Amino acid sequence: MTDTPTILVFDSGLGGLTVLREVVAARPDAHFVYVADDAFFPYGHHGENEIIARVVPLMGEFIGTHDPDLIVIACNTASTLVLSHLRAAYSVPFVGTVPAIKPACAQSRTRRVSVLGTKGTVKREYTKALIRDFAQGCEVTLVGSPELASLAEAELSGAPVSDEAILAELAPCFVGDAEDGGARTDTVVLACTHYPLLLDRLTRLAPWPVDWIDPAPAIARRVSDLLGPPSCDIAQSGAEMIFTSNRVHGLSTVLTPFFGGRAVA
Ligand code: DGL
């Protein structure tokens, strides 16, 4: 590995930025390439075979052009499906993003946990297996949201989204007796990397307070462990952002904080 590792962070759109910002904070020594496959967004609306056929060869192209030391699939909809295919096809280490069901169920006091993800993620066998293996006796409610990822993209791109639109996607997560704090959902897994972009709104619109579980800090720790300690003095390296649609992004002031203040090429 070179002194400055290159970390490629991949999502269907802007949601993976919520993972990127944690990885950037954990690895200031790295060079970052963020890839948004916006030409194929939203992944949640595509079938399983379509996503595998899209992501596996696309990743091969980006490995060829950027030679990353590590790739983060910052997308639950893709990770729950393509990680095994990617690992079989390429020797680069991959870190995925999958629903944080185990920690959520471990910490829930009311034993009622909801998993808010795309329609694709909540349907996956991978997600069902996580529940079988790690629910630890909790009642787990799967909520497949058709529009929340698109609403988060719109909001970040400067097109305000109404409270009603967000609440319609969120409401099914809240299960049990609203009047009884011991008999209702107390933990919601954010099983789509777009949703932390809306965390302030989700918190404000929630019918009652819950803990929101975002796996991004754990992913950043895993990336750092795999790369090992920085081998050089930390001089902040650059960052690149690629949209597969080739659109020219005019979002730099909004995006810069996710890159830890780096100039984004
Ligand atoms: N950000 C993606 C995820 O974590 C999903 C958004 C989409 O539907 O493309 O699942």
CSV table of C-alpha atoms and ligand atoms in Angstrom, one decimal:
chain,number,residue,atom,x,y,z
A,1,MET,CA,0.0,0.0,0.0
A,2,THR,CA,1.2,3.5,-0.8
A,3,ASP,CA,1.8,6.0,2.0
A,4,THR,CA,-1.5,7.8,1.1
A,5,PRO,CA,-4.2,5.2,0.9
A,6,THR,CA,-7.0,5.8,-1.6
A,7,ILE,CA,-10.5,5.0,-0.2
A,8,LEU,CA,-13.3,4.8,-2.7
A,9,VAL,CA,-16.8,5.3,-1.2
A,10,PHE,CA,-19.7,4.2,-3.4
A,11,ASP,CA,-23.4,4.8,-3.2
A,12,SER,CA,-26.4,5.2,-5.6
A,13,GLY,CA,-26.4,8.9,-4.8
A,14,LEU,CA,-25.6,11.4,-2.1
A,15,GLY,CA,-26.5,9.2,0.9
A,16,GLY,CA,-23.1,7.6,1.1
A,17,LEU,CA,-21.8,11.1,2.1
A,18,THR,CA,-23.1,10.3,5.6
A,19,VAL,CA,-20.6,7.4,5.7
A,20,LEU,CA,-17.9,9.3,4.0
A,21,ARG,CA,-17.8,12.1,6.6
A,22,GLU,CA,-17.1,9.6,9.4
A,23,VAL,CA,-14.5,7.8,7.3
A,24,VAL,CA,-12.8,11.2,6.5
A,25,ALA,CA,-12.7,12.0,10.2
A,26,ALA,CA,-11.2,8.7,11.0
A,27,ARG,CA,-8.6,8.7,8.2
A,28,PRO,CA,-7.5,12.2,7.5
A,29,ASP,CA,-4.3,10.7,5.8
A,30,ALA,CA,-6.3,9.1,3.0
A,31,HIS,CA,-7.2,10.3,-0.5
A,32,PHE,CA,-11.0,10.0,-1.2
A,33,VAL,CA,-12.9,9.2,-4.3
A,34,TYR,CA,-16.7,9.4,-3.9
A,35,VAL,CA,-18.8,7.7,-6.6
A,36,ALA,CA,-22.5,8.5,-6.8
A,37,ASP,CA,-24.2,6.1,-9.3
A,38,ASP,CA,-26.9,8.7,-9.9
A,39,ALA,CA,-27.5,7.4,-13.5
A,40,PHE,CA,-29.1,4.4,-11.8
A,41,PHE,CA,-30.7,6.1,-8.7
A,42,PRO,CA,-32.7,5.0,-6.8
A,43,TYR,CA,-31.4,1.5,-6.3
A,44,GLY,CA,-34.4,0.8,-4.1
A,45,HIS,CA,-36.6,0.7,-7.2
A,46,HIS,CA,-34.5,-1.8,-9.1
A,47,GLY,CA,-34.7,-5.6,-9.0
A,48,GLU,CA,-31.9,-7.7,-7.4
A,49,ASN,CA,-30.5,-9.1,-10.7
A,50,GLU,CA,-30.4,-5.6,-12.2
A,51,ILE,CA,-28.4,-4.2,-9.3
A,52,ILE,CA,-25.9,-7.1,-9.4
A,53,ALA,CA,-25.5,-6.7,-13.1
A,54,ARG,CA,-25.0,-2.9,-12.7
A,55,VAL,CA,-22.7,-2.7,-9.7
A,56,VAL,CA,-20.2,-5.6,-10.2
A,57,PRO,CA,-18.9,-4.5,-13.6
A,58,LEU,CA,-19.1,-0.8,-12.7
A,59,MET,CA,-16.9,-1.4,-9.7
A,60,GLY,CA,-14.4,-3.2,-11.9
A,61,GLU,CA,-14.2,0.0,-14.0
A,62,PHE,CA,-13.5,2.2,-10.9
A,63,ILE,CA,-10.9,-0.2,-9.6
A,64,GLY,CA,-9.2,0.0,-13.0
A,65,THR,CA,-9.2,3.8,-13.1
A,66,HIS,CA,-8.6,4.7,-9.4
A,67,ASP,CA,-6.7,1.7,-8.0
A,68,PRO,CA,-8.2,2.1,-4.5
A,69,ASP,CA,-6.7,0.4,-1.4
A,70,LEU,CA,-10.2,-0.1,0.1
A,71,ILE,CA,-13.8,0.3,-1.1
A,72,VAL,CA,-16.7,1.2,1.1
A,73,ILE,CA,-20.1,0.3,-0.3
A,74,ALA,CA,-22.0,3.0,1.5
A,75,CYS,CA,-25.4,1.7,0.4
A,76,ASN,CA,-27.5,-0.8,2.2
A,77,THR,CA,-29.6,-1.6,-0.9
A,78,ALA,CA,-26.4,-2.7,-2.7
A,79,SER,CA,-24.4,-4.1,0.2
A,80,THR,CA,-27.2,-6.6,1.2
A,81,LEU,CA,-26.9,-8.0,-2.3
A,82,VAL,CA,-23.6,-7.5,-4.0
A,83,LEU,CA,-20.9,-7.8,-1.4
A,84,SER,CA,-20.3,-11.5,-1.9
A,85,HIS,CA,-20.2,-11.0,-5.7
A,86,LEU,CA,-17.7,-8.1,-5.4
A,87,ARG,CA,-15.5,-10.1,-3.0
A,88,ALA,CA,-15.5,-13.0,-5.4
A,89,ALA,CA,-14.7,-10.8,-8.4
A,90,TYR,CA,-12.0,-8.5,-7.0
A,91,SER,CA,-9.2,-8.7,-4.5
A,92,VAL,CA,-9.6,-5.2,-3.1
A,93,PRO,CA,-11.0,-5.2,0.5
A,94,PHE,CA,-14.7,-4.1,0.6
A,95,VAL,CA,-16.5,-2.8,3.7
A,96,GLY,CA,-20.2,-2.8,3.4
A,97,THR,CA,-23.1,-1.0,5.0
A,98,VAL,CA,-25.8,-3.3,6.3
A,99,PRO,CA,-28.8,-2.7,8.7
A,100,ALA,CA,-27.5,-2.3,12.3
A,101,ILE,CA,-30.0,-4.8,13.7
A,102,LYS,CA,-27.6,-6.4,16.2
A,103,PRO,CA,-26.7,-3.2,18.1
A,104,ALA,CA,-30.2,-1.9,17.9
A,105,CYS,CA,-31.7,-5.0,19.4
A,106,ALA,CA,-29.0,-5.2,22.0
A,107,GLN,CA,-29.8,-1.7,23.3
A,108,SER,CA,-33.6,-1.6,23.0
A,109,ARG,CA,-35.3,-1.5,26.4
A,110,THR,CA,-38.9,-2.0,25.2
A,111,ARG,CA,-37.8,-4.9,22.8
A,112,ARG,CA,-39.5,-3.1,19.9
A,113,VAL,CA,-37.1,-2.1,17.1
A,114,SER,CA,-38.0,-0.8,13.6
A,115,VAL,CA,-35.7,-1.0,10.6
A,116,LEU,CA,-36.3,1.8,8.1
A,117,GLY,CA,-34.7,1.1,4.7
A,118,THR,CA,-35.5,1.0,1.0
A,119,LYS,CA,-38.1,-1.4,-0.2
A,120,GLY,CA,-35.2,-3.5,-1.6
A,121,THR,CA,-33.3,-3.6,1.6
A,122,VAL,CA,-36.2,-4.8,3.8
A,123,LYS,CA,-37.0,-7.5,1.3
A,124,ARG,CA,-33.5,-9.0,1.2
A,125,GLU,CA,-32.8,-12.4,2.5
A,126,TYR,CA,-29.6,-10.9,4.0
A,127,THR,CA,-31.8,-8.6,6.2
A,128,LYS,CA,-34.1,-11.4,7.3
A,129,ALA,CA,-31.0,-13.5,8.3
A,130,LEU,CA,-29.8,-10.6,10.4
A,131,ILE,CA,-33.1,-10.6,12.2
A,132,ARG,CA,-33.1,-14.4,12.7
A,133,ASP,CA,-29.6,-14.3,14.1
A,134,PHE,CA,-29.5,-11.0,16.1
A,135,ALA,CA,-33.1,-10.0,17.1
A,136,GLN,CA,-32.4,-11.3,20.6
A,137,GLY,CA,-36.1,-11.7,21.3
A,138,CYS,CA,-37.0,-8.2,20.0
A,139,GLU,CA,-40.0,-7.6,17.9
A,140,VAL,CA,-38.5,-6.2,14.7
A,141,THR,CA,-40.7,-4.2,12.3
A,142,LEU,CA,-39.4,-3.8,8.7
A,143,VAL,CA,-40.4,-0.6,7.1
A,144,GLY,CA,-39.7,-0.3,3.3
A,145,SER,CA,-39.8,3.3,2.4
A,146,PRO,CA,-40.4,4.1,-1.3
A,147,GLU,CA,-39.5,7.7,-1.4
A,148,LEU,CA,-37.4,8.8,1.6
A,149,ALA,CA,-34.0,8.4,-0.2
A,150,SER,CA,-35.3,10.7,-3.0
A,151,LEU,CA,-36.7,13.1,-0.5
A,152,ALA,CA,-33.2,13.3,1.2
A,153,GLU,CA,-31.6,13.9,-2.2
A,154,ALA,CA,-34.0,16.7,-2.9
A,155,GLU,CA,-33.5,18.4,0.4
A,156,LEU,CA,-29.7,18.3,0.2
A,157,SER,CA,-29.9,19.6,-3.4
A,158,GLY,CA,-31.8,22.7,-2.1
A,159,ALA,CA,-35.4,21.6,-3.0
A,160,PRO,CA,-37.2,21.7,0.4
A,161,VAL,CA,-39.4,18.7,1.2
A,162,SER,CA,-42.6,19.0,3.2
A,163,ASP,CA,-43.0,17.6,6.7
A,164,GLU,CA,-46.1,15.6,5.5
A,165,ALA,CA,-44.0,13.8,2.8
A,166,ILE,CA,-41.4,12.8,5.4
A,167,LEU,CA,-43.9,11.8,8.0
A,168,ALA,CA,-45.8,9.5,5.6
A,169,GLU,CA,-42.6,7.5,5.2
A,170,LEU,CA,-41.6,7.5,8.8
A,171,ALA,CA,-45.0,6.8,10.6
A,172,PRO,CA,-45.0,3.0,10.2
A,173,CYS,CA,-41.9,2.8,12.3
A,174,PHE,CA,-43.8,3.8,15.4
A,175,VAL,CA,-45.4,0.7,16.8
A,176,GLY,CA,-47.2,0.0,20.1
A,177,ASP,CA,-49.0,2.1,22.7
A,178,ALA,CA,-48.2,5.7,22.1
A,179,GLU,CA,-49.1,6.5,25.7
A,180,ASP,CA,-46.9,3.9,27.3
A,181,GLY,CA,-43.2,4.5,27.1
A,182,GLY,CA,-42.5,0.9,28.0
A,183,ALA,CA,-44.7,-0.7,25.3
A,184,ARG,CA,-43.7,1.1,22.1
A,185,THR,CA,-40.8,1.3,19.6
A,186,ASP,CA,-37.8,2.9,21.2
A,187,THR,CA,-35.1,2.2,18.6
A,188,VAL,CA,-35.1,2.9,14.8
A,189,VAL,CA,-32.3,1.5,12.6
A,190,LEU,CA,-31.5,4.0,9.8
A,191,ALA,CA,-30.9,1.2,7.2
A,192,CYS,CA,-30.3,3.5,4.3
A,193,THR,CA,-27.4,5.9,4.2
A,194,HIS,CA,-29.6,8.7,2.8
A,195,TYR,CA,-31.7,8.9,6.0
A,196,PRO,CA,-29.1,10.5,8.3
A,197,LEU,CA,-29.2,13.5,5.9
A,198,LEU,CA,-32.7,14.1,7.3
A,199,LEU,CA,-32.0,13.2,10.9
A,200,ASP,CA,-33.0,16.6,12.3
A,201,ARG,CA,-36.4,16.4,10.5
A,202,LEU,CA,-36.9,12.7,11.5
A,203,THR,CA,-36.2,13.6,15.1
A,204,ARG,CA,-38.6,16.6,15.1
A,205,LEU,CA,-41.4,14.7,13.2
A,206,ALA,CA,-41.2,11.4,15.3
A,207,PRO,CA,-44.5,10.8,17.2
A,208,TRP,CA,-42.3,10.1,20.3
A,209,PRO,CA,-38.6,10.1,21.0
A,210,VAL,CA,-36.6,7.1,19.9
A,211,ASP,CA,-32.9,6.2,19.5
A,212,TRP,CA,-31.8,6.4,15.8
A,213,ILE,CA,-29.1,3.9,14.9
A,214,ASP,CA,-26.6,5.0,12.2
A,215,PRO,CA,-23.8,2.5,11.5
A,216,ALA,CA,-21.5,5.1,9.9
A,217,PRO,CA,-19.1,5.5,13.0
A,218,ALA,CA,-18.7,1.7,13.2
A,219,ILE,CA,-18.0,1.5,9.5
A,220,ALA,CA,-15.3,4.2,9.9
A,221,ARG,CA,-13.7,2.2,12.7
A,222,ARG,CA,-13.7,-0.9,10.5
A,223,VAL,CA,-12.1,0.9,7.6
A,224,SER,CA,-9.4,2.3,9.9
A,225,ASP,CA,-8.7,-1.1,11.4
A,226,LEU,CA,-8.3,-2.7,8.0
A,227,LEU,CA,-6.0,0.0,6.7
A,228,GLY,CA,-3.8,-0.1,9.8
A,229,PRO,CA,-2.1,2.9,11.4
A,230,PRO,CA,-1.2,5.8,9.0
A,231,SER,CA,2.3,5.3,7.9
A,232,CYS,CA,3.2,8.9,7.2
A,233,ASP,CA,2.8,12.3,8.7
A,234,ILE,CA,-0.8,13.3,8.1
A,235,ALA,CA,-0.9,15.8,5.3
A,236,GLN,CA,-4.5,16.3,4.2
A,237,SER,CA,-4.9,14.6,0.8
A,238,GLY,CA,-7.4,15.5,-1.8
A,239,ALA,CA,-10.9,14.3,-2.8
A,240,GLU,CA,-12.8,13.6,-6.0
A,241,MET,CA,-16.4,13.3,-6.6
A,242,ILE,CA,-17.8,11.4,-9.6
A,243,PHE,CA,-21.4,11.2,-10.8
A,244,THR,CA,-22.0,8.4,-13.2
A,245,SER,CA,-24.6,10.6,-15.0
A,246,ASN,CA,-21.6,12.9,-15.7
A,247,ARG,CA,-23.7,15.8,-14.4
A,248,VAL,CA,-21.7,18.8,-13.3
A,249,HIS,CA,-22.4,19.3,-9.7
A,250,GLY,CA,-23.0,22.8,-8.4
A,251,LEU,CA,-23.2,21.7,-4.8
A,252,SER,CA,-19.8,22.4,-3.5
A,253,THR,CA,-20.7,24.5,-0.4
A,254,VAL,CA,-23.2,21.8,0.6
A,255,LEU,CA,-20.8,19.0,-0.1
A,256,THR,CA,-17.5,20.3,1.3
A,257,PRO,CA,-18.4,19.5,5.0
A,258,PHE,CA,-18.8,15.9,4.2
A,259,PHE,CA,-15.3,15.8,2.8
A,260,GLY,CA,-13.9,17.4,6.0
A,261,GLY,CA,-13.4,20.8,4.3
A,262,ARG,CA,-11.2,19.4,1.4
A,263,ALA,CA,-11.4,20.9,-2.0
A,264,VAL,CA,-13.4,18.5,-4.1
A,265,ALA,CA,-12.3,17.9,-7.7
B,1,DGL,N1,-28.4,5.0,0.0
B,1,DGL,C1,-29.0,3.7,-0.4
B,1,DGL,C2,-29.0,2.8,0.8
B,1,DGL,O1,-28.3,2.9,1.8
B,1,DGL,C3,-30.3,3.7,-1.0
B,1,DGL,C4,-30.9,4.7,-1.9
B,1,DGL,C5,-31.5,4.2,-3.2
B,1,DGL,O2,-32.6,3.7,-3.2
B,1,DGL,O3,-30.8,4.3,-4.2
B,1,DGL,O4,-29.8,1.9,0.8
